[in-house]
Amino acid sequence: MSRHMLFVGGVLLALAAVLIKIVTGPPALGWYVLAWALFAAALWPARRVPERRLTALVVTGGIALTAIGLAAPPSSSTDSYRYAWDGRVQGAGISPYDHVPADPALVPLRDDWLFPPECTASGLWPLPDGGCTRINRPTVPTIYPPVAQGYFLLVHWLSPDGVRHKALQLGGWVMAVLVLLALCRQAGARSAAYWAWCPAVPVEAVNNAHVDMLGVLLVVLAFCTVRARGALLGAAVAAKLLPATALPGALSGALANGVAWRRVFRVAVPAALAVGLAYVPYVLAARAPVAGYLLGYLREERYEAPGDGNRYVVLRLVMPDSWAPYAAILLLALVVLHVLRHGDPERPWHGALVVTGSLLLLFTPGYSWYALLVVALAAMDGRWEWLGVALAGAIAYVAGPAAHPSPATACYAAATLAVLIGWAVRRSSATRRPGRTAAVSNS
């Protein structure tokens, strides 16, 4: 066994110890930074490990590291409690869009886990009629789209009594492993290590059991096939809206020479049908709008008032706050247009990575799990420089929205700079190599 492989194995053991500390304790900025430092320290010498040996280390290490997320209840997010509640409500034959968790009509569905009798623990939300709940925002309707709701219902059906959060965590672990195996097959072990060892995966996909993992899995599967790509991307959008950013990638280069209508229809029509068909049963069953709390969430996150929060932090470094939302929309539109005109149709995941990562760098959300899709696409594309987007999201979340000045500003700025430098270096290297195609040099 080479010394590089021994070193990588030792670093992964240290990373495992730090991840255990993260998932078993309250969020701490220092532990998150250390985890990401160890992640980087493992990736660097892994470049010198032979591919065959590295494959075993990536797969076994990835499976073990993600399993650490199963070691404790959700450590830094309460979203999975809403998932469990939505599944339970559907299991009772009630639309999750019709009633808020605090609705007295749903009192028969309450139990001591989601609605504890004692309200002394931290992280509980008060109810208007007294008492408390683990479910966040109990007075607003659910925000999650229909494929996510179907997943919540499936987990509810398959879960034994008293399993609580563990079934959702196990579902996240299974999906994370499936993504790892797909990446190893599609991109090779060296790139798959970006996903396998990334601290965001055991923390956000498994321990906090975010449903974003379902969208990530569907997007990765979509880019591993051609025939079902549109339908899988549509299902991903109906699981979590963010995967809509992968659609321009699937149409990379579609505007290079006019409009490639056949490609557009082959992706757009199945995607639209998948989204529409997923919504049909919920629209028919619900009396309330199936958009749920989406618009209220956008207002809550201060996307309309950038000066009153930590959104658009990179743009606000170089322009007035009031300009930032319009600049973000314009720049994102230009990125999408670039992918549609100059993207490589043989590498659609690259266009998806550019659009998804750019959206997060422009809008700078404060939730680290949003970047799980960026991590997966970076692994598929072999573009390590985009991993800084996930680190910036983690720093933003742990620091919290009340941090002024927020360390997330510097982290998002550094992540943006890393992406721009990576793009410049790769472009310069490609143009110096003879015989390269225009598609490669523009990638």
Tab-separated table of C-alpha atoms in Angstrom:
chain	number	residue	atom	x	y	z
A	1	MET	CA	0.000	0.000	0.000
A	2	SER	CA	1.430	3.377	-1.031
A	3	ARG	CA	2.194	6.116	1.451
A	4	HIS	CA	-0.290	8.378	-0.354
A	5	MET	CA	-3.083	5.875	0.209
A	6	LEU	CA	-2.101	5.463	3.868
A	7	PHE	CA	-2.128	9.224	4.309
A	8	VAL	CA	-5.538	9.564	2.682
A	9	GLY	CA	-6.902	6.778	4.875
A	10	GLY	CA	-5.572	8.507	8.003
A	11	VAL	CA	-7.110	11.819	6.995
A	12	LEU	CA	-10.469	10.137	6.356
A	13	LEU	CA	-10.363	8.618	9.844
A	14	ALA	CA	-9.769	12.087	11.281
A	15	LEU	CA	-12.621	13.418	9.125
A	16	ALA	CA	-14.891	10.684	10.478
A	17	ALA	CA	-14.082	11.739	14.043
A	18	VAL	CA	-14.893	15.374	13.261
A	19	LEU	CA	-18.151	14.413	11.528
A	20	ILE	CA	-19.199	12.433	14.610
A	21	LYS	CA	-18.607	15.570	16.672
A	22	ILE	CA	-20.683	17.624	14.228
A	23	VAL	CA	-23.726	15.338	14.102
A	24	THR	CA	-23.784	14.658	17.847
A	25	GLY	CA	-23.448	18.250	19.004
A	26	PRO	CA	-24.779	21.726	18.297
A	27	PRO	CA	-23.543	23.498	15.150
A	28	ALA	CA	-20.063	24.940	15.672
A	29	LEU	CA	-18.235	26.923	13.018
A	30	GLY	CA	-14.807	25.600	13.982
A	31	TRP	CA	-15.780	21.946	13.518
A	32	TYR	CA	-17.298	22.659	10.104
A	33	VAL	CA	-14.153	24.467	8.952
A	34	LEU	CA	-11.966	21.627	10.241
A	35	ALA	CA	-14.102	19.038	8.427
A	36	TRP	CA	-13.715	20.883	5.142
A	37	ALA	CA	-9.979	21.301	5.704
A	38	LEU	CA	-9.631	17.545	6.195
A	39	PHE	CA	-11.761	16.954	3.100
A	40	ALA	CA	-9.346	19.075	1.059
A	41	ALA	CA	-6.363	17.344	2.676
A	42	ALA	CA	-7.735	13.963	1.565
A	43	LEU	CA	-8.438	15.060	-2.013
A	44	TRP	CA	-4.971	16.459	-2.733
A	45	PRO	CA	-2.826	13.296	-2.244
A	46	ALA	CA	-5.594	11.119	-3.686
A	47	ARG	CA	-4.475	12.379	-7.104
A	48	ARG	CA	-1.404	10.140	-6.778
A	49	VAL	CA	-3.258	6.976	-5.769
A	50	PRO	CA	-3.794	4.474	-8.640
A	51	GLU	CA	-7.375	4.460	-9.907
A	52	ARG	CA	-8.110	0.839	-8.959
A	53	ARG	CA	-6.995	1.274	-5.358
A	54	LEU	CA	-8.645	4.643	-5.127
A	55	THR	CA	-11.993	3.183	-6.214
A	56	ALA	CA	-12.083	0.884	-3.183
A	57	LEU	CA	-11.125	3.757	-0.883
A	58	VAL	CA	-13.704	6.111	-2.373
A	59	VAL	CA	-16.572	3.612	-2.207
A	60	THR	CA	-15.839	2.156	1.247
A	61	GLY	CA	-14.871	5.542	2.661
A	62	GLY	CA	-17.929	7.190	1.169
A	63	ILE	CA	-20.310	4.557	2.504
A	64	ALA	CA	-18.749	4.748	5.976
A	65	LEU	CA	-18.623	8.545	6.150
A	66	THR	CA	-22.220	8.990	5.027
A	67	ALA	CA	-23.323	6.357	7.565
A	68	ILE	CA	-22.019	8.658	10.329
A	69	GLY	CA	-25.097	10.776	9.691
A	70	LEU	CA	-27.191	7.933	11.113
A	71	ALA	CA	-25.459	8.157	14.505
A	72	ALA	CA	-27.706	10.834	16.053
A	73	PRO	CA	-30.987	12.721	15.601
A	74	PRO	CA	-30.934	15.716	13.226
A	75	SER	CA	-28.297	18.057	14.592
A	76	SER	CA	-28.833	21.389	12.858
A	77	SER	CA	-32.169	21.315	11.004
A	78	THR	CA	-35.778	20.577	11.879
A	79	ASP	CA	-37.001	20.137	8.298
A	80	SER	CA	-37.264	16.347	8.576
A	81	TYR	CA	-39.934	16.718	11.264
A	82	ARG	CA	-42.135	18.453	8.706
A	83	TYR	CA	-41.401	15.596	6.270
A	84	ALA	CA	-42.557	13.051	8.828
A	85	TRP	CA	-45.681	15.080	9.580
A	86	ASP	CA	-46.592	15.509	5.898
A	87	GLY	CA	-46.221	11.759	5.412
A	88	ARG	CA	-48.416	11.050	8.429
A	89	VAL	CA	-51.096	13.485	7.259
A	90	GLN	CA	-51.186	11.861	3.816
A	91	GLY	CA	-51.328	8.432	5.417
A	92	ALA	CA	-54.536	9.566	7.104
A	93	GLY	CA	-56.012	10.471	3.705
A	94	ILE	CA	-55.627	14.249	4.141
A	95	SER	CA	-53.922	16.628	1.721
A	96	PRO	CA	-50.787	18.146	3.304
A	97	TYR	CA	-51.613	21.453	1.588
A	98	ASP	CA	-55.008	21.863	3.280
A	99	HIS	CA	-54.042	22.119	6.953
A	100	VAL	CA	-51.160	23.658	8.872
A	101	PRO	CA	-49.591	21.463	11.605
A	102	ALA	CA	-51.107	23.672	14.306
A	103	ASP	CA	-54.664	23.111	12.995
A	104	PRO	CA	-56.856	21.674	15.809
A	105	ALA	CA	-58.510	19.439	13.198
A	106	LEU	CA	-55.317	17.367	13.085
A	107	VAL	CA	-54.946	16.904	16.843
A	108	PRO	CA	-55.755	13.152	16.559
A	109	LEU	CA	-52.578	12.735	14.478
A	110	ARG	CA	-50.271	14.258	17.090
A	111	ASP	CA	-47.886	12.174	19.182
A	112	ASP	CA	-45.337	12.866	21.919
A	113	TRP	CA	-42.443	12.867	19.458
A	114	LEU	CA	-43.540	15.683	17.171
A	115	PHE	CA	-45.677	17.385	19.846
A	116	PRO	CA	-43.819	16.792	23.143
A	117	PRO	CA	-45.821	17.328	26.343
A	118	GLU	CA	-42.944	19.228	27.941
A	119	CYS	CA	-41.769	22.366	26.164
A	120	THR	CA	-38.455	22.848	27.973
A	121	ALA	CA	-36.127	21.508	25.272
A	122	SER	CA	-34.491	23.824	22.749
A	123	GLY	CA	-35.580	24.029	19.135
A	124	LEU	CA	-39.314	23.719	19.806
A	125	TRP	CA	-41.946	25.946	18.186
A	126	PRO	CA	-44.941	27.267	20.161
A	127	LEU	CA	-48.516	26.473	19.100
A	128	PRO	CA	-51.265	29.115	19.087
A	129	ASP	CA	-53.510	26.993	21.326
A	130	GLY	CA	-50.726	26.169	23.798
A	131	GLY	CA	-48.082	23.478	23.789
A	132	CYS	CA	-45.239	23.131	21.317
A	133	THR	CA	-43.961	21.101	18.392
A	134	ARG	CA	-40.708	20.060	16.739
A	135	ILE	CA	-42.158	21.055	13.347
A	136	ASN	CA	-40.846	24.418	12.195
A	137	ARG	CA	-43.304	27.122	11.134
A	138	PRO	CA	-46.322	25.153	12.424
A	139	THR	CA	-48.769	27.914	11.474
A	140	VAL	CA	-47.981	27.902	7.736
A	141	PRO	CA	-48.750	25.247	5.089
A	142	THR	CA	-46.142	22.904	3.684
A	143	ILE	CA	-43.786	24.151	0.975
A	144	TYR	CA	-42.748	20.822	-0.543
A	145	PRO	CA	-43.720	19.781	-4.100
A	146	PRO	CA	-45.616	16.571	-4.995
A	147	VAL	CA	-42.734	14.149	-5.677
A	148	ALA	CA	-41.292	15.080	-2.301
A	149	GLN	CA	-44.717	14.515	-0.757
A	150	GLY	CA	-44.889	11.111	-2.425
A	151	TYR	CA	-41.504	10.279	-0.887
A	152	PHE	CA	-42.714	11.366	2.562
A	153	LEU	CA	-45.784	9.150	2.187
A	154	LEU	CA	-43.666	6.183	1.059
A	155	VAL	CA	-41.351	6.544	4.044
A	156	HIS	CA	-44.386	6.763	6.336
A	157	TRP	CA	-45.859	3.572	4.895
A	158	LEU	CA	-42.571	1.675	5.216
A	159	SER	CA	-41.696	2.903	8.708
A	160	PRO	CA	-42.356	0.712	11.755
A	161	ASP	CA	-44.021	2.332	14.753
A	162	GLY	CA	-41.631	4.392	16.853
A	163	VAL	CA	-38.935	4.724	14.163
A	164	ARG	CA	-39.173	8.538	14.321
A	165	HIS	CA	-36.396	10.315	12.371
A	166	LYS	CA	-34.408	7.185	11.574
A	167	ALA	CA	-36.378	6.111	8.503
A	168	LEU	CA	-35.839	9.461	6.766
A	169	GLN	CA	-32.136	9.385	7.647
A	170	LEU	CA	-31.844	5.849	6.291
A	171	GLY	CA	-33.559	6.980	3.087
A	172	GLY	CA	-31.035	9.812	2.762
A	173	TRP	CA	-28.145	7.393	3.287
A	174	VAL	CA	-29.431	4.974	0.643
A	175	MET	CA	-29.839	7.787	-1.885
A	176	ALA	CA	-26.371	9.198	-1.078
A	177	VAL	CA	-24.797	5.786	-1.679
A	178	LEU	CA	-26.703	5.365	-4.956
A	179	VAL	CA	-25.388	8.745	-6.113
A	180	LEU	CA	-21.861	7.688	-5.124
A	181	LEU	CA	-22.065	4.480	-7.149
A	182	ALA	CA	-23.513	6.322	-10.154
A	183	LEU	CA	-20.729	8.909	-10.000
A	184	CYS	CA	-18.039	6.240	-9.795
A	185	ARG	CA	-19.425	4.645	-12.927
A	186	GLN	CA	-19.991	7.890	-14.821
A	187	ALA	CA	-16.997	10.030	-13.795
A	188	GLY	CA	-14.501	7.653	-12.162
A	189	ALA	CA	-13.385	7.335	-8.560
A	190	ARG	CA	-11.085	10.367	-8.595
A	191	SER	CA	-13.960	12.738	-9.296
A	192	ALA	CA	-16.503	10.732	-7.266
A	193	ALA	CA	-14.355	11.428	-4.193
A	194	TYR	CA	-15.687	15.000	-4.308
A	195	TRP	CA	-19.053	13.552	-3.318
A	196	ALA	CA	-17.938	10.548	-1.279
A	197	TRP	CA	-15.863	12.506	1.229
A	198	CYS	CA	-17.654	15.873	1.202
A	199	PRO	CA	-18.785	16.833	4.757
A	200	ALA	CA	-22.082	18.202	3.422
A	201	VAL	CA	-23.279	14.726	2.444
A	202	PRO	CA	-23.331	12.950	5.849
A	203	VAL	CA	-24.487	16.126	7.618
A	204	GLU	CA	-27.204	17.421	5.286
A	205	ALA	CA	-28.243	14.435	3.144
A	206	VAL	CA	-28.227	11.858	5.955
A	207	ASN	CA	-28.201	13.347	9.448
A	208	ASN	CA	-30.568	16.217	8.648
A	209	ALA	CA	-32.262	14.000	6.005
A	210	HIS	CA	-32.987	16.856	3.610
A	211	VAL	CA	-35.280	15.950	0.723
A	212	ASP	CA	-32.864	17.782	-1.570
A	213	MET	CA	-31.111	14.417	-1.720
A	214	LEU	CA	-34.026	13.020	-3.733
A	215	GLY	CA	-33.666	15.805	-6.296
A	216	VAL	CA	-29.902	15.220	-6.479
A	217	LEU	CA	-30.380	11.508	-7.109
A	218	LEU	CA	-32.883	12.139	-9.892
A	219	VAL	CA	-30.606	14.703	-11.579
A	220	VAL	CA	-27.584	12.387	-11.444
A	221	LEU	CA	-29.626	9.518	-12.870
A	222	ALA	CA	-30.926	11.853	-15.582
A	223	PHE	CA	-27.387	12.651	-16.711
A	224	CYS	CA	-26.444	8.972	-16.667
A	225	THR	CA	-29.043	8.226	-19.338
A	226	VAL	CA	-30.468	9.843	-22.462
A	227	ARG	CA	-33.911	8.418	-23.161
A	228	ALA	CA	-35.446	9.158	-19.768
A	229	ARG	CA	-33.483	12.362	-19.122
A	230	GLY	CA	-36.371	14.790	-19.511
A	231	ALA	CA	-38.756	12.785	-17.326
A	232	LEU	CA	-36.152	12.327	-14.574
A	233	LEU	CA	-35.318	16.035	-14.575
A	234	GLY	CA	-39.026	16.861	-14.375
A	235	ALA	CA	-39.383	14.508	-11.409
A	236	ALA	CA	-36.385	16.211	-9.774
A	237	VAL	CA	-38.051	19.619	-10.174
A	238	ALA	CA	-41.220	18.213	-8.609
A	239	ALA	CA	-39.139	16.955	-5.681
A	240	LYS	CA	-37.349	20.239	-4.948
A	241	LEU	CA	-37.604	23.239	-7.258
A	242	LEU	CA	-33.867	23.975	-7.360
A	243	PRO	CA	-33.102	21.131	-9.858
A	244	ALA	CA	-34.831	23.275	-12.500
A	245	THR	CA	-31.357	24.785	-12.891
A	246	ALA	CA	-30.237	21.478	-14.445
A	247	LEU	CA	-32.639	21.854	-17.377
A	248	PRO	CA	-30.497	24.396	-19.290
A	249	GLY	CA	-27.599	21.986	-18.915
A	250	ALA	CA	-29.625	19.239	-20.536
A	251	LEU	CA	-30.109	21.627	-23.457
A	252	SER	CA	-26.452	22.668	-23.707
A	253	GLY	CA	-25.696	24.006	-27.173
A	254	ALA	CA	-29.340	23.836	-28.277
A	255	LEU	CA	-29.071	27.405	-29.628
A	256	ALA	CA	-25.640	26.996	-31.213
A	257	ASN	CA	-26.979	26.823	-34.782
A	258	GLY	CA	-30.539	28.076	-34.702
A	259	VAL	CA	-32.811	26.109	-32.392
A	260	ALA	CA	-32.374	22.356	-32.081
A	261	TRP	CA	-36.111	21.783	-31.759
A	262	ARG	CA	-35.851	18.001	-31.587
A	263	ARG	CA	-33.537	18.201	-28.583
A	264	VAL	CA	-35.669	20.852	-26.933
A	265	PHE	CA	-38.845	18.778	-27.298
A	266	ARG	CA	-37.074	15.594	-26.230
A	267	VAL	CA	-36.124	17.209	-22.899
A	268	ALA	CA	-38.782	19.858	-22.263
A	269	VAL	CA	-41.935	17.860	-23.071
A	270	PRO	CA	-41.198	14.848	-20.807
A	271	ALA	CA	-40.013	17.206	-18.060
A	272	ALA	CA	-43.208	19.264	-18.228
A	273	LEU	CA	-45.343	16.129	-18.313
A	274	ALA	CA	-43.551	14.704	-15.277
A	275	VAL	CA	-44.118	17.887	-13.287
A	276	GLY	CA	-47.742	18.211	-14.404
A	277	LEU	CA	-48.655	14.579	-13.745
A	278	ALA	CA	-47.028	14.728	-10.311
A	279	TYR	CA	-49.192	17.702	-9.352
A	280	VAL	CA	-52.488	16.310	-10.707
A	281	PRO	CA	-53.501	14.112	-7.727
A	282	TYR	CA	-52.627	16.833	-5.227
A	283	VAL	CA	-54.474	19.534	-7.167
A	284	LEU	CA	-57.552	17.293	-7.341
A	285	ALA	CA	-57.393	16.363	-3.655
A	286	ALA	CA	-56.447	19.724	-2.146
A	287	ARG	CA	-58.794	22.586	-1.395
A	288	ALA	CA	-55.885	24.991	-0.800
A	289	PRO	CA	-53.248	26.144	-3.328
A	290	VAL	CA	-50.555	23.519	-3.822
A	291	ALA	CA	-47.854	26.221	-3.906
A	292	GLY	CA	-48.106	26.173	-0.114
A	293	TYR	CA	-45.708	28.470	1.720
A	294	LEU	CA	-43.384	29.093	-1.262
A	295	LEU	CA	-44.080	32.821	-1.711
A	296	GLY	CA	-44.038	33.420	2.022
A	297	TYR	CA	-40.689	31.638	2.258
A	298	LEU	CA	-39.149	33.894	-0.390
A	299	ARG	CA	-40.293	36.949	1.561
A	300	GLU	CA	-39.012	35.449	4.798
A	301	GLU	CA	-35.586	34.924	3.250
A	302	ARG	CA	-35.437	38.644	2.300
A	303	TYR	CA	-34.901	38.122	-1.420
A	304	GLU	CA	-37.084	41.190	-1.948
A	305	ALA	CA	-35.171	43.343	0.563
A	306	PRO	CA	-31.457	42.568	0.111
A	307	GLY	CA	-30.326	45.334	2.429
A	308	ASP	CA	-32.011	43.594	5.361
A	309	GLY	CA	-30.220	40.257	5.240
A	310	ASN	CA	-27.385	38.220	3.792
A	311	ARG	CA	-28.718	37.644	0.272
A	312	TYR	CA	-26.758	38.771	-2.822
A	313	VAL	CA	-23.685	39.354	-0.620
A	314	VAL	CA	-21.159	39.081	-3.480
A	315	LEU	CA	-23.024	41.504	-5.736
A	316	ARG	CA	-23.534	43.929	-2.864
A	317	LEU	CA	-19.761	44.225	-2.534
A	318	VAL	CA	-19.619	45.974	-5.911
A	319	MET	CA	-22.998	47.713	-6.307
A	320	PRO	CA	-25.802	49.341	-4.290
A	321	ASP	CA	-28.048	46.934	-2.403
A	322	SER	CA	-31.129	47.928	-4.397
A	323	TRP	CA	-29.476	46.913	-7.665
A	324	ALA	CA	-28.484	43.434	-6.508
A	325	PRO	CA	-31.730	41.501	-7.202
A	326	TYR	CA	-31.974	42.831	-10.754
A	327	ALA	CA	-28.286	42.223	-11.413
A	328	ALA	CA	-28.581	38.670	-10.101
A	329	ILE	CA	-31.495	37.911	-12.422
A	330	LEU	CA	-29.736	39.481	-15.408
A	331	LEU	CA	-26.439	37.684	-14.807
A	332	LEU	CA	-28.177	34.349	-14.284
A	333	ALA	CA	-30.073	34.848	-17.550
A	334	LEU	CA	-26.777	35.521	-19.343
A	335	VAL	CA	-25.268	32.352	-17.847
A	336	VAL	CA	-28.254	30.324	-19.052
A	337	LEU	CA	-27.985	31.875	-22.522
A	338	HIS	CA	-24.251	31.075	-22.642
A	339	VAL	CA	-24.935	27.428	-21.779
A	340	LEU	CA	-27.689	27.178	-24.394
A	341	ARG	CA	-25.477	28.718	-27.091
A	342	HIS	CA	-22.002	27.466	-26.232
A	343	GLY	CA	-22.499	24.510	-23.893
A	344	ASP	CA	-21.180	21.071	-24.785
A	345	PRO	CA	-24.103	18.701	-25.528
A	346	GLU	CA	-21.781	15.776	-24.796
A	347	ARG	CA	-21.300	17.055	-21.238
A	348	PRO	CA	-24.702	18.401	-20.196
A	349	TRP	CA	-23.820	18.087	-16.518
A	350	HIS	CA	-21.229	20.833	-17.008
A	351	GLY	CA	-23.889	23.303	-18.130
A	352	ALA	CA	-26.084	22.233	-15.221
A	353	LEU	CA	-23.190	22.823	-12.817
A	354	VAL	CA	-22.496	26.290	-14.216
A	355	VAL	CA	-26.140	27.380	-13.953
A	356	THR	CA	-26.777	25.842	-10.520
A	357	GLY	CA	-23.533	27.065	-9.010
A	358	SER	CA	-23.974	30.529	-10.498
A	359	LEU	CA	-27.454	30.816	-9.022
A	360	LEU	CA	-26.143	30.048	-5.533
A	361	LEU	CA	-23.204	32.455	-5.901
A	362	LEU	CA	-25.499	35.239	-7.109
A	363	PHE	CA	-28.333	34.763	-4.606
A	364	THR	CA	-26.173	33.465	-1.683
A	365	PRO	CA	-28.772	31.434	0.239
A	366	GLY	CA	-28.129	30.727	3.897
A	367	TYR	CA	-28.792	26.984	3.744
A	368	SER	CA	-25.959	24.550	3.150
A	369	TRP	CA	-28.102	21.688	1.826
A	370	TYR	CA	-29.012	23.667	-1.291
A	371	ALA	CA	-25.461	23.033	-2.502
A	372	LEU	CA	-25.755	19.229	-2.436
A	373	LEU	CA	-26.674	19.409	-6.120
A	374	VAL	CA	-23.554	21.484	-6.838
A	375	VAL	CA	-21.371	18.908	-5.061
A	376	ALA	CA	-22.828	16.061	-7.138
A	377	LEU	CA	-22.475	17.965	-10.416
A	378	ALA	CA	-18.924	19.051	-9.527
A	379	ALA	CA	-18.070	15.389	-8.978
A	380	MET	CA	-19.670	14.390	-12.268
A	381	ASP	CA	-17.778	17.143	-14.100
A	382	GLY	CA	-14.491	16.885	-12.187
A	383	ARG	CA	-14.582	20.604	-11.348
A	384	TRP	CA	-13.274	20.834	-7.765
A	385	GLU	CA	-13.330	24.660	-7.774
A	386	TRP	CA	-17.126	24.648	-7.461
A	387	LEU	CA	-16.968	22.875	-4.087
A	388	GLY	CA	-16.371	26.233	-2.425
A	389	VAL	CA	-20.042	27.024	-3.068
A	390	ALA	CA	-21.034	24.268	-0.643
A	391	LEU	CA	-18.510	25.439	1.954
A	392	ALA	CA	-19.820	29.002	1.722
A	393	GLY	CA	-23.372	27.762	2.235
A	394	ALA	CA	-22.301	25.809	5.311
A	395	ILE	CA	-20.548	28.839	6.800
A	396	ALA	CA	-23.597	31.003	6.084
A	397	TYR	CA	-25.908	28.532	7.806
A	398	VAL	CA	-23.797	27.949	10.908
A	399	ALA	CA	-23.081	31.663	11.339
A	400	GLY	CA	-26.807	32.390	11.053
A	401	PRO	CA	-28.778	35.254	9.475
A	402	ALA	CA	-28.173	37.541	12.449
A	403	ALA	CA	-24.393	37.627	11.963
A	404	HIS	CA	-23.318	41.131	10.865
A	405	PRO	CA	-20.878	41.229	9.309
A	406	SER	CA	-21.347	37.624	8.290
A	407	PRO	CA	-18.334	35.407	7.536
A	408	ALA	CA	-20.471	34.086	4.678
A	409	THR	CA	-19.692	37.259	2.706
A	410	ALA	CA	-15.983	36.486	2.567
A	411	CYS	CA	-16.649	32.791	1.919
A	412	TYR	CA	-19.055	33.416	-0.961
A	413	ALA	CA	-16.651	35.992	-2.411
A	414	ALA	CA	-13.761	33.518	-2.172
A	415	ALA	CA	-15.894	30.786	-3.752
A	416	THR	CA	-16.765	33.119	-6.641
A	417	LEU	CA	-13.098	34.004	-7.112
A	418	ALA	CA	-12.116	30.303	-7.078
A	419	VAL	CA	-14.643	29.545	-9.817
A	420	LEU	CA	-13.449	32.452	-11.973
A	421	ILE	CA	-9.795	31.488	-11.538
A	422	GLY	CA	-10.572	27.847	-12.312
A	423	TRP	CA	-12.444	28.879	-15.455
A	424	ALA	CA	-9.584	31.129	-16.603
A	425	VAL	CA	-6.913	28.503	-15.975
A	426	ARG	CA	-8.825	25.741	-17.721
A	427	ARG	CA	-9.657	27.961	-20.681
A	428	SER	CA	-6.052	29.077	-21.050
A	429	SER	CA	-4.830	25.494	-20.825
A	430	ALA	CA	-7.366	24.314	-23.419
A	431	THR	CA	-6.495	27.022	-25.943
A	432	ARG	CA	-2.781	26.147	-25.727
A	433	ARG	CA	-3.423	22.512	-26.648
A	434	PRO	CA	-3.478	21.847	-30.394
A	435	GLY	CA	-6.340	19.990	-31.961
A	436	ARG	CA	-8.902	20.838	-29.341
A	437	THR	CA	-12.448	21.473	-30.515
A	438	ALA	CA	-14.262	24.727	-29.987
A	439	ALA	CA	-16.738	22.999	-27.702
A	440	VAL	CA	-13.956	21.939	-25.349
A	441	SER	CA	-12.256	25.318	-25.358
A	442	ASN	CA	-15.573	26.980	-24.514
A	443	SER	CA	-16.371	24.581	-21.709
